[in-house]
mmCIF file of C-alpha atoms and ligand atoms in Angstrom:
data_model
loop_
_atom_site.group_PDB
_atom_site.id
_atom_site.type_symbol
_atom_site.label_atom_id
_atom_site.label_comp_id
_atom_site.label_asym_id
_atom_site.label_seq_id
_atom_site.Cartn_x
_atom_site.Cartn_y
_atom_site.Cartn_z
ATOM 1 C CA MET Y 223 -86.639 6.447 -57.411
ATOM 2 C CA ILE Y 224 -85.148 4.441 -60.268
ATOM 3 C CA VAL Y 225 -81.363 4.050 -60.058
ATOM 4 C CA THR Y 226 -78.821 1.895 -61.883
ATOM 5 C CA THR Y 227 -77.887 -1.484 -60.471
ATOM 6 C CA LYS Y 228 -74.304 -0.171 -60.397
ATOM 7 C CA LYS Y 229 -75.219 2.315 -57.670
ATOM 8 C CA LEU Y 230 -77.004 -0.355 -55.640
ATOM 9 C CA PHE Y 231 -74.057 -2.749 -56.021
ATOM 10 C CA LYS Y 232 -71.599 -0.121 -54.814
ATOM 11 C CA ALA Y 233 -73.488 0.136 -51.538
ATOM 12 C CA ALA Y 234 -73.957 -3.622 -51.163
ATOM 13 C CA TYR Y 235 -70.670 -5.161 -52.295
ATOM 14 C CA GLY Y 236 -69.181 -7.587 -49.804
ATOM 15 C CA LYS Y 237 -71.928 -6.945 -47.246
ATOM 16 C CA TYR Y 238 -75.284 -8.065 -48.591
ATOM 17 C CA ALA Y 239 -77.049 -8.931 -51.839
ATOM 18 C CA ILE Y 240 -79.932 -7.126 -53.517
ATOM 19 C CA GLY Y 241 -83.043 -9.128 -54.365
ATOM 20 C CA ALA Y 242 -83.841 -9.121 -58.088
ATOM 21 C CA TYR Y 243 -87.477 -10.095 -58.474
ATOM 22 C CA ASN Y 244 -89.262 -10.873 -61.744
ATOM 23 C CA ILE Y 245 -92.718 -9.435 -62.162
ATOM 24 C CA ASN Y 246 -95.443 -9.774 -64.783
ATOM 25 C CA ASN Y 247 -98.547 -8.071 -63.465
ATOM 26 C CA LEU Y 248 -100.237 -5.556 -61.189
ATOM 27 C CA GLU Y 249 -100.606 -7.803 -58.151
ATOM 28 C CA GLN Y 250 -96.914 -8.699 -58.204
ATOM 29 C CA ALA Y 251 -95.981 -5.030 -58.594
ATOM 30 C CA MET Y 252 -98.060 -4.035 -55.558
ATOM 31 C CA GLY Y 253 -96.742 -6.883 -53.411
ATOM 32 C CA LEU Y 254 -93.185 -6.182 -54.503
ATOM 33 C CA PHE Y 255 -93.210 -2.501 -53.580
ATOM 34 C CA ARG Y 256 -95.034 -3.129 -50.308
ATOM 35 C CA GLY Y 257 -92.749 -5.973 -49.274
ATOM 36 C CA ASN Y 258 -89.601 -4.001 -49.991
ATOM 37 C CA LEU Y 259 -90.856 -0.966 -48.126
ATOM 38 C CA ASP Y 260 -92.070 -3.087 -45.208
ATOM 39 C CA SER Y 261 -88.549 -4.465 -44.905
ATOM 40 C CA GLN Y 262 -86.891 -1.155 -45.877
ATOM 41 C CA ALA Y 263 -84.846 -2.694 -48.676
ATOM 42 C CA PRO Y 264 -83.537 -1.419 -51.996
ATOM 43 C CA PHE Y 265 -84.427 -3.842 -54.786
ATOM 44 C CA ILE Y 266 -84.265 -4.691 -58.468
ATOM 45 C CA ILE Y 267 -87.332 -5.248 -60.637
ATOM 46 C CA GLN Y 268 -86.592 -7.734 -63.383
ATOM 47 C CA ILE Y 269 -88.565 -7.869 -66.588
ATOM 48 C CA SER Y 270 -88.039 -10.839 -68.877
ATOM 49 C CA LYS Y 271 -88.772 -11.003 -72.582
ATOM 50 C CA GLY Y 272 -91.789 -13.167 -71.718
ATOM 51 C CA ALA Y 273 -93.013 -10.593 -69.189
ATOM 52 C CA ARG Y 274 -92.697 -7.826 -71.793
ATOM 53 C CA SER Y 275 -94.890 -9.727 -74.226
ATOM 54 C CA TYR Y 276 -97.364 -11.168 -71.664
ATOM 55 C CA THR Y 277 -99.567 -8.097 -72.171
ATOM 56 C CA HIS Y 278 -97.613 -5.283 -73.812
ATOM 57 C CA LYS Y 279 -94.188 -3.974 -72.836
ATOM 58 C CA LYS Y 280 -95.731 -0.544 -72.255
ATOM 59 C CA MET Y 281 -98.203 -1.985 -69.732
ATOM 60 C CA LEU Y 282 -95.489 -3.112 -67.319
ATOM 61 C CA GLU Y 283 -93.626 0.123 -67.839
ATOM 62 C CA GLY Y 284 -96.772 2.077 -66.998
ATOM 63 C CA LEU Y 285 -97.393 -0.060 -63.916
ATOM 64 C CA ILE Y 286 -93.913 0.517 -62.583
ATOM 65 C CA ARG Y 287 -93.977 4.252 -63.296
ATOM 66 C CA SER Y 288 -97.252 4.426 -61.352
ATOM 67 C CA ALA Y 289 -95.804 2.364 -58.511
ATOM 68 C CA GLU Y 290 -92.935 4.847 -58.325
ATOM 69 C CA GLU Y 291 -95.505 7.589 -57.711
ATOM 70 C CA VAL Y 292 -97.561 5.560 -55.241
ATOM 71 C CA PHE Y 293 -94.433 4.502 -53.290
ATOM 72 C CA PRO Y 294 -92.113 7.538 -53.547
ATOM 73 C CA GLU Y 295 -89.758 6.223 -50.842
ATOM 74 C CA ALA Y 296 -88.777 3.141 -52.852
ATOM 75 C CA ILE Y 297 -85.279 2.897 -54.338
ATOM 76 C CA PHE Y 298 -84.959 0.367 -57.129
ATOM 77 C CA ALA Y 299 -83.413 -0.504 -60.472
ATOM 78 C CA VAL Y 300 -85.390 -1.619 -63.523
ATOM 79 C CA HIS Y 301 -83.552 -4.420 -65.242
ATOM 80 C CA LEU Y 302 -84.083 -6.418 -68.440
ATOM 81 C CA ASP Y 303 -83.638 -10.092 -67.521
ATOM 82 C CA HIS Y 304 -81.994 -12.497 -70.023
ATOM 83 C CA GLY Y 305 -82.084 -10.134 -72.982
ATOM 84 C CA ASP Y 306 -80.948 -11.059 -76.460
ATOM 85 C CA GLU Y 307 -79.131 -8.330 -78.396
ATOM 86 C CA LYS Y 308 -82.223 -6.980 -80.157
ATOM 87 C CA THR Y 309 -84.279 -6.849 -76.949
ATOM 88 C CA CYS Y 310 -81.417 -5.094 -75.136
ATOM 89 C CA TYR Y 311 -81.398 -2.321 -77.749
ATOM 90 C CA ASP Y 312 -85.171 -2.049 -77.557
ATOM 91 C CA ALA Y 313 -85.083 -1.809 -73.750
ATOM 92 C CA ILE Y 314 -82.265 0.750 -73.829
ATOM 93 C CA ASP Y 315 -84.088 2.848 -76.442
ATOM 94 C CA SER Y 316 -87.241 2.861 -74.321
ATOM 95 C CA GLY Y 317 -85.461 5.122 -71.841
ATOM 96 C CA PHE Y 318 -87.120 3.192 -69.013
ATOM 97 C CA TYR Y 319 -84.638 0.487 -68.036
ATOM 98 C CA SER Y 320 -81.644 1.457 -65.896
ATOM 99 C CA SER Y 321 -79.908 -1.854 -66.532
ATOM 100 C CA VAL Y 322 -79.991 -4.657 -69.089
ATOM 101 C CA MET Y 323 -78.736 -8.207 -69.145
ATOM 102 C CA ILE Y 324 -77.270 -9.474 -72.387
ATOM 103 C CA ASP Y 325 -77.368 -13.238 -72.168
ATOM 104 C CA ALA Y 326 -75.036 -14.600 -74.820
ATOM 105 C CA SER Y 327 -73.845 -17.398 -72.533
ATOM 106 C CA HIS Y 328 -74.902 -20.001 -75.121
ATOM 107 C CA GLU Y 329 -72.364 -18.567 -77.587
ATOM 108 C CA ASP Y 330 -68.704 -19.545 -77.527
ATOM 109 C CA PHE Y 331 -66.347 -17.449 -75.401
ATOM 110 C CA ASP Y 332 -65.212 -15.013 -78.117
ATOM 111 C CA HIS Y 333 -68.687 -14.535 -79.564
ATOM 112 C CA ASN Y 334 -70.133 -14.016 -76.079
ATOM 113 C CA ILE Y 335 -67.530 -11.282 -75.535
ATOM 114 C CA ALA Y 336 -68.171 -9.662 -78.932
ATOM 115 C CA THR Y 337 -71.965 -9.601 -78.456
ATOM 116 C CA THR Y 338 -71.649 -8.310 -74.896
ATOM 117 C CA ARG Y 339 -69.175 -5.609 -76.025
ATOM 118 C CA ARG Y 340 -71.614 -4.287 -78.648
ATOM 119 C CA VAL Y 341 -74.407 -4.017 -76.070
ATOM 120 C CA VAL Y 342 -72.062 -2.451 -73.506
ATOM 121 C CA ASP Y 343 -70.948 0.248 -75.969
ATOM 122 C CA TYR Y 344 -74.558 1.034 -76.886
ATOM 123 C CA ALA Y 345 -75.748 1.032 -73.258
ATOM 124 C CA HIS Y 346 -72.870 2.995 -71.745
ATOM 125 C CA ALA Y 347 -73.292 5.755 -74.323
ATOM 126 C CA ARG Y 348 -76.803 6.165 -72.882
ATOM 127 C CA GLY Y 349 -75.960 5.886 -69.166
ATOM 128 C CA ILE Y 350 -77.237 2.324 -68.803
ATOM 129 C CA VAL Y 351 -75.350 -0.535 -67.209
ATOM 130 C CA VAL Y 352 -74.970 -4.105 -68.427
ATOM 131 C CA GLU Y 353 -75.001 -7.541 -66.818
ATOM 132 C CA ALA Y 354 -73.504 -10.391 -68.853
ATOM 133 C CA GLU Y 355 -73.287 -14.126 -68.265
ATOM 134 C CA LEU Y 356 -70.453 -16.606 -68.489
ATOM 135 C CA GLY Y 357 -70.981 -20.322 -67.935
ATOM 136 C CA GLN Y 358 -74.005 -22.548 -68.343
ATOM 137 C CA LEU Y 359 -76.794 -22.615 -65.814
ATOM 138 C CA GLY Y 360 -78.797 -25.790 -65.813
ATOM 139 C CA GLY Y 361 -79.585 -28.856 -63.807
ATOM 140 C CA VAL Y 362 -76.917 -31.514 -63.668
ATOM 141 C CA GLU Y 363 -78.243 -35.001 -64.328
ATOM 142 C CA GLU Y 364 -77.185 -37.831 -62.002
ATOM 143 C CA HIS Y 365 -75.261 -39.637 -64.772
ATOM 144 C CA VAL Y 366 -73.072 -36.619 -65.640
ATOM 145 C CA SER Y 367 -69.473 -36.955 -64.432
ATOM 146 C CA VAL Y 368 -67.928 -34.375 -62.081
ATOM 147 C CA SER Y 369 -65.624 -33.048 -64.824
ATOM 148 C CA GLU Y 370 -68.516 -32.707 -67.260
ATOM 149 C CA ALA Y 371 -70.562 -30.877 -64.633
ATOM 150 C CA ASP Y 372 -67.616 -28.621 -63.773
ATOM 151 C CA ALA Y 373 -67.155 -27.681 -67.428
ATOM 152 C CA LYS Y 374 -70.514 -25.912 -67.347
ATOM 153 C CA LEU Y 375 -69.570 -23.770 -64.381
ATOM 154 C CA THR Y 376 -67.946 -20.377 -64.757
ATOM 155 C CA ASN Y 377 -64.189 -20.603 -65.186
ATOM 156 C CA PRO Y 378 -62.710 -17.948 -62.855
ATOM 157 C CA GLU Y 379 -59.699 -17.178 -65.054
ATOM 158 C CA GLN Y 380 -61.940 -16.796 -68.091
ATOM 159 C CA ALA Y 381 -64.247 -14.587 -66.030
ATOM 160 C CA ARG Y 382 -61.453 -12.068 -65.526
ATOM 161 C CA GLU Y 383 -60.645 -11.973 -69.248
ATOM 162 C CA PHE Y 384 -64.349 -11.795 -70.101
ATOM 163 C CA VAL Y 385 -64.927 -8.753 -67.907
ATOM 164 C CA GLN Y 386 -61.813 -6.956 -69.182
ATOM 165 C CA ARG Y 387 -62.642 -7.506 -72.850
ATOM 166 C CA SER Y 388 -66.415 -7.049 -72.742
ATOM 167 C CA GLY Y 389 -66.533 -4.037 -70.397
ATOM 168 C CA CYS Y 390 -69.652 -5.393 -68.642
ATOM 169 C CA ASP Y 391 -70.637 -3.904 -65.271
ATOM 170 C CA SER Y 392 -71.625 -7.139 -63.523
ATOM 171 C CA LEU Y 393 -71.327 -10.815 -64.311
ATOM 172 C CA ALA Y 394 -73.760 -13.678 -63.844
ATOM 173 C CA VAL Y 395 -71.831 -16.778 -62.844
ATOM 174 C CA ALA Y 396 -72.798 -20.427 -63.086
ATOM 175 C CA ILE Y 397 -72.122 -21.978 -59.682
ATOM 176 C CA GLY Y 398 -74.482 -24.923 -59.703
ATOM 177 C CA THR Y 399 -77.924 -23.362 -59.745
ATOM 178 C CA SER Y 400 -80.524 -23.637 -62.460
ATOM 179 C CA HIS Y 401 -83.804 -21.935 -63.293
ATOM 180 C CA GLY Y 402 -87.169 -23.261 -62.190
ATOM 181 C CA ALA Y 403 -88.496 -25.427 -59.373
ATOM 182 C CA TYR Y 404 -86.394 -28.560 -59.935
ATOM 183 C CA LYS Y 405 -82.820 -27.531 -59.287
ATOM 184 C CA PHE Y 406 -81.091 -30.418 -57.579
ATOM 185 C CA SER Y 407 -81.687 -34.127 -57.810
ATOM 186 C CA GLY Y 408 -79.249 -34.878 -54.971
ATOM 187 C CA THR Y 409 -78.011 -32.577 -52.214
ATOM 188 C CA GLN Y 410 -78.527 -28.849 -52.557
ATOM 189 C CA ALA Y 411 -75.141 -27.272 -52.964
ATOM 190 C CA LEU Y 412 -73.807 -24.015 -54.310
ATOM 191 C CA ARG Y 413 -70.234 -24.135 -55.572
ATOM 192 C CA LEU Y 414 -68.958 -21.469 -53.200
ATOM 193 C CA ASP Y 415 -65.400 -22.597 -54.057
ATOM 194 C CA VAL Y 416 -65.911 -21.470 -57.671
ATOM 195 C CA LEU Y 417 -67.371 -18.214 -56.390
ATOM 196 C CA ALA Y 418 -64.410 -17.622 -54.056
ATOM 197 C CA GLU Y 419 -61.974 -18.256 -56.911
ATOM 198 C CA THR Y 420 -63.897 -15.876 -59.181
ATOM 199 C CA GLN Y 421 -63.854 -13.160 -56.528
ATOM 200 C CA LYS Y 422 -60.071 -13.549 -56.238
ATOM 201 C CA LYS Y 423 -59.721 -12.980 -59.983
ATOM 202 C CA LEU Y 424 -62.199 -10.103 -59.964
ATOM 203 C CA PRO Y 425 -61.889 -8.368 -56.590
ATOM 204 C CA GLY Y 426 -64.598 -5.783 -55.991
ATOM 205 C CA PHE Y 427 -66.495 -6.728 -59.146
ATOM 206 C CA PRO Y 428 -70.247 -7.396 -58.706
ATOM 207 C CA LEU Y 429 -71.304 -10.985 -59.370
ATOM 208 C CA VAL Y 430 -74.838 -12.197 -59.975
ATOM 209 C CA MET Y 431 -76.525 -15.424 -58.989
ATOM 210 C CA HIS Y 432 -79.347 -16.638 -61.218
ATOM 211 C CA GLY Y 433 -81.659 -19.518 -60.406
ATOM 212 C CA SER Y 434 -81.747 -18.635 -56.704
ATOM 213 C CA SER Y 435 -85.247 -19.624 -55.677
ATOM 214 C CA SER Y 436 -85.430 -21.769 -52.560
ATOM 215 C CA VAL Y 437 -88.570 -23.701 -53.508
ATOM 216 C CA PRO Y 438 -89.677 -23.952 -49.840
ATOM 217 C CA GLN Y 439 -90.910 -27.460 -49.117
ATOM 218 C CA GLU Y 440 -93.809 -26.134 -47.072
ATOM 219 C CA GLU Y 441 -94.980 -24.167 -50.099
ATOM 220 C CA VAL Y 442 -94.708 -27.211 -52.370
ATOM 221 C CA GLU Y 443 -96.635 -29.345 -49.861
ATOM 222 C CA ARG Y 444 -99.433 -26.788 -49.627
ATOM 223 C CA ILE Y 445 -99.662 -26.579 -53.426
ATOM 224 C CA ASN Y 446 -99.805 -30.350 -53.734
ATOM 225 C CA LYS Y 447 -102.373 -30.620 -50.945
ATOM 226 C CA ALA Y 448 -104.573 -28.146 -52.795
ATOM 227 C CA GLY Y 449 -104.494 -30.150 -56.027
ATOM 228 C CA GLY Y 450 -101.016 -29.430 -57.404
ATOM 229 C CA ALA Y 451 -98.579 -32.026 -58.689
ATOM 230 C CA MET Y 452 -95.038 -30.808 -58.021
ATOM 231 C CA LYS Y 453 -93.040 -33.891 -57.164
ATOM 232 C CA GLY Y 454 -89.377 -33.548 -56.203
ATOM 233 C CA ALA Y 455 -89.211 -29.762 -56.475
ATOM 234 C CA LYS Y 456 -86.089 -28.438 -54.753
ATOM 235 C CA GLY Y 457 -84.188 -25.144 -54.569
ATOM 236 C CA VAL Y 458 -81.273 -23.199 -53.111
ATOM 237 C CA ASP Y 459 -80.792 -23.007 -49.355
ATOM 238 C CA ALA Y 460 -81.492 -19.340 -48.593
ATOM 239 C CA THR Y 461 -79.052 -19.341 -45.670
ATOM 240 C CA GLN Y 462 -76.295 -19.496 -48.324
ATOM 241 C CA PHE Y 463 -77.140 -16.032 -49.687
ATOM 242 C CA LYS Y 464 -75.153 -14.153 -47.073
ATOM 243 C CA LYS Y 465 -72.114 -16.408 -47.648
ATOM 244 C CA ALA Y 466 -72.403 -15.724 -51.369
ATOM 245 C CA ALA Y 467 -72.683 -11.981 -50.677
ATOM 246 C CA LEU Y 468 -69.388 -12.028 -48.780
ATOM 247 C CA LEU Y 469 -67.862 -13.625 -51.893
ATOM 248 C CA GLY Y 470 -68.958 -10.815 -54.203
ATOM 249 C CA VAL Y 471 -72.549 -11.720 -55.113
ATOM 250 C CA THR Y 472 -74.511 -8.458 -55.106
ATOM 251 C CA LYS Y 473 -77.623 -9.558 -57.017
ATOM 252 C CA VAL Y 474 -79.713 -12.649 -56.374
ATOM 253 C CA ASN Y 475 -82.395 -13.519 -58.947
ATOM 254 C CA ILE Y 476 -85.673 -14.901 -57.668
ATOM 255 C CA ASP Y 477 -88.711 -15.656 -59.795
ATOM 256 C CA THR Y 478 -89.912 -19.224 -59.237
ATOM 257 C CA ASP Y 479 -90.569 -18.740 -55.490
ATOM 258 C CA GLY Y 480 -92.902 -15.856 -56.286
ATOM 259 C CA ARG Y 481 -94.768 -18.062 -58.748
ATOM 260 C CA LEU Y 482 -95.137 -20.674 -56.006
ATOM 261 C CA VAL Y 483 -96.716 -18.096 -53.721
ATOM 262 C CA TRP Y 484 -99.179 -17.206 -56.494
ATOM 263 C CA THR Y 485 -100.013 -20.866 -57.147
ATOM 264 C CA ARG Y 486 -100.462 -21.733 -53.462
ATOM 265 C CA VAL Y 487 -102.697 -18.721 -52.766
ATOM 266 C CA HIS Y 488 -104.951 -19.314 -55.755
ATOM 267 C CA ARG Y 489 -105.175 -23.095 -55.393
ATOM 268 C CA GLU Y 490 -106.027 -22.832 -51.693
ATOM 269 C CA TYR Y 491 -108.409 -19.932 -52.204
ATOM 270 C CA PHE Y 492 -110.530 -21.621 -54.827
ATOM 271 C CA LEU Y 493 -110.495 -24.927 -52.985
ATOM 272 C CA GLU Y 494 -111.791 -23.203 -49.848
ATOM 273 C CA HIS Y 495 -114.239 -20.982 -51.760
ATOM 274 C CA PRO Y 496 -115.649 -23.109 -54.574
ATOM 275 C CA GLU Y 497 -118.579 -20.722 -54.934
ATOM 276 C CA ASN Y 498 -116.355 -17.743 -55.693
ATOM 277 C CA PHE Y 499 -115.865 -16.357 -59.182
ATOM 278 C CA ASP Y 500 -114.383 -12.987 -58.263
ATOM 279 C CA LEU Y 501 -110.698 -12.408 -58.999
ATOM 280 C CA ARG Y 502 -110.209 -9.706 -56.388
ATOM 281 C CA PRO Y 503 -110.462 -11.697 -53.132
ATOM 282 C CA PRO Y 504 -107.608 -14.090 -54.039
ATOM 283 C CA GLY Y 505 -105.752 -11.167 -55.613
ATOM 284 C CA LEU Y 506 -105.867 -9.324 -52.289
ATOM 285 C CA VAL Y 507 -104.617 -12.394 -50.417
ATOM 286 C CA PHE Y 508 -101.830 -12.787 -52.978
ATOM 287 C CA MET Y 509 -100.613 -9.178 -52.689
ATOM 288 C CA GLY Y 510 -100.314 -9.554 -48.914
ATOM 289 C CA GLU Y 511 -98.601 -12.935 -49.134
ATOM 290 C CA TYR Y 512 -96.246 -11.748 -51.870
ATOM 291 C CA ALA Y 513 -95.260 -8.718 -49.794
ATOM 292 C CA LYS Y 514 -94.560 -11.004 -46.827
ATOM 293 C CA PHE Y 515 -92.515 -13.317 -49.022
ATOM 294 C CA ILE Y 516 -90.382 -10.423 -50.366
ATOM 295 C CA ALA Y 517 -89.684 -9.125 -46.866
ATOM 296 C CA GLU Y 518 -88.609 -12.602 -45.717
ATOM 297 C CA LYS Y 519 -86.263 -12.984 -48.713
ATOM 298 C CA ASN Y 520 -84.691 -9.616 -47.994
ATOM 299 C CA ASP Y 521 -83.887 -10.834 -44.479
ATOM 300 C CA PHE Y 522 -81.955 -13.762 -45.940
ATOM 301 C CA LEU Y 523 -80.205 -11.494 -48.448
ATOM 302 C CA GLY Y 524 -79.252 -8.944 -45.807
ATOM 303 C CA SER Y 525 -80.825 -6.103 -47.852
ATOM 304 C CA ALA Y 526 -83.584 -5.593 -45.252
ATOM 305 C CA GLY Y 527 -83.034 -2.364 -43.325
ATOM 306 C CA GLN Y 528 -80.569 -0.918 -45.884
ATOM 307 C CA LEU Y 529 -82.903 1.543 -47.603
ATOM 308 C CA GLU Y 530 -81.939 4.665 -45.659
ATOM 309 C CA VAL Y 531 -78.225 3.834 -45.802
ATOM 310 C CA VAL Y 532 -78.502 3.578 -49.595
ATOM 311 C CA ARG Y 533 -80.523 6.798 -49.809
ATOM 312 C CA LYS Y 534 -77.825 8.635 -47.865
ATOM 313 C CA ALA Y 535 -75.028 7.169 -50.000
ATOM 314 C CA LEU Y 536 -76.852 8.205 -53.181
ATOM 315 C CA ALA Y 537 -77.375 11.749 -51.876
ATOM 316 C CA GLU Y 538 -73.711 12.067 -50.909
ATOM 317 C CA ALA Y 539 -72.589 10.814 -54.320
ATOM 318 C CA ASP Y 540 -74.681 13.483 -56.135
HETATM 319 O O1 G3H W 816 -84.821 -16.748 -65.784
HETATM 320 C C1 G3H W 816 -85.973 -16.649 -66.196
HETATM 321 C C2 G3H W 816 -86.983 -16.008 -65.357
HETATM 322 O O2 G3H W 816 -87.446 -16.888 -64.357
HETATM 323 C C3 G3H W 816 -88.074 -15.434 -66.189
HETATM 324 O O3 G3H W 816 -88.929 -16.418 -66.662
HETATM 325 O O4 G3H W 816 -88.894 -16.007 -69.113
HETATM 326 O O5 G3H W 816 -90.783 -17.267 -68.027
HETATM 327 O O6 G3H W 816 -90.536 -14.808 -67.683
HETATM 328 P P1 G3H W 816 -89.847 -16.110 -67.952
HETATM 329 P P1 13P W 817 -85.437 -18.987 -60.266
HETATM 330 O O1 13P W 817 -86.095 -19.819 -61.330
HETATM 331 O O2 13P W 817 -84.601 -19.843 -59.361
HETATM 332 O O3 13P W 817 -86.381 -18.154 -59.519
HETATM 333 O O4 13P W 817 -84.397 -18.018 -61.015
HETATM 334 C C1 13P W 817 -84.841 -16.811 -61.574
HETATM 335 C C2 13P W 817 -83.806 -16.168 -62.446
HETATM 336 O O5 13P W 817 -82.650 -16.519 -62.469
HETATM 337 C C3 13P W 817 -84.266 -15.052 -63.285
HETATM 338 O O6 13P W 817 -83.264 -14.580 -64.129
HETATM 339 ZN ZN1 ZN W 818 -81.920 -16.127 -64.783
#
């Protein structure tokens, strides 16, 4: 069953966070649904602009609609990840997405608000909810001063004004993470102080954490041992997710870690089976490993075991 992220956030706020997983293909879709059902978790499927154009936007839509039939017990939202304004309208018009992200975080404060407001008005008129972003995600280089680094983070006071003026339903905050496999050059640290301050300014309002992959060192080592070259890859400590959830984070975005699982499985498989030229055997291993990976993440997020509670809450709200 496809629901809005708003409904999932209502059930989760202050208790746990929902995993928002990016997918691009059939094998990821199968592993994703299996993993979430194995761990009895509600979840969010994220589709990026790149994922929409990898094959054809209708292909992913068709895959997910089929998965909904194959796994009728699943409860999930379908979300456009990092949309620009045009892509948001296209996703909303498709009638498939229950939630879109307008990412105008590169624009100045007032323009970010104006762009977000336009998307919010368009989306809300069609029953769709909107995530926006304030602050700059991105790795902080060693030479950058503390004040320069802080300037990129979300300003809690501005966050309150942003939400009031833009009308967005959830807000992605910059608290020290970045996208990809190379997040921290020094110690791994989330700015939970900035998060706590933001929650004070926006009590009860759902916050979103991008760039949340953990880049497990064991995974990186296995990839490198099987021919990869990922030096110095580092991610977010997954034990921080529950702390972040208590501070208002209801959605945690994870993509890179799933790509690592894919890379490890395929590198190891072909190294161990140099004679093989069939895509299905590694594909089968991947689907199982991806499902296991999703279930483990949901344990860290606290969403594991929440499926029936959410189903009941949704039924009562109807
Ligand atoms: O935040 C970006 C996501 O990891 C999606 O990546 O644009 O390469 O699909 P992508
Ligand atoms: P990671 O690169 O840390 O997986 O972040 C994904 C993300 O934020 C998608 O929007
Ligand atoms: Zn992101």
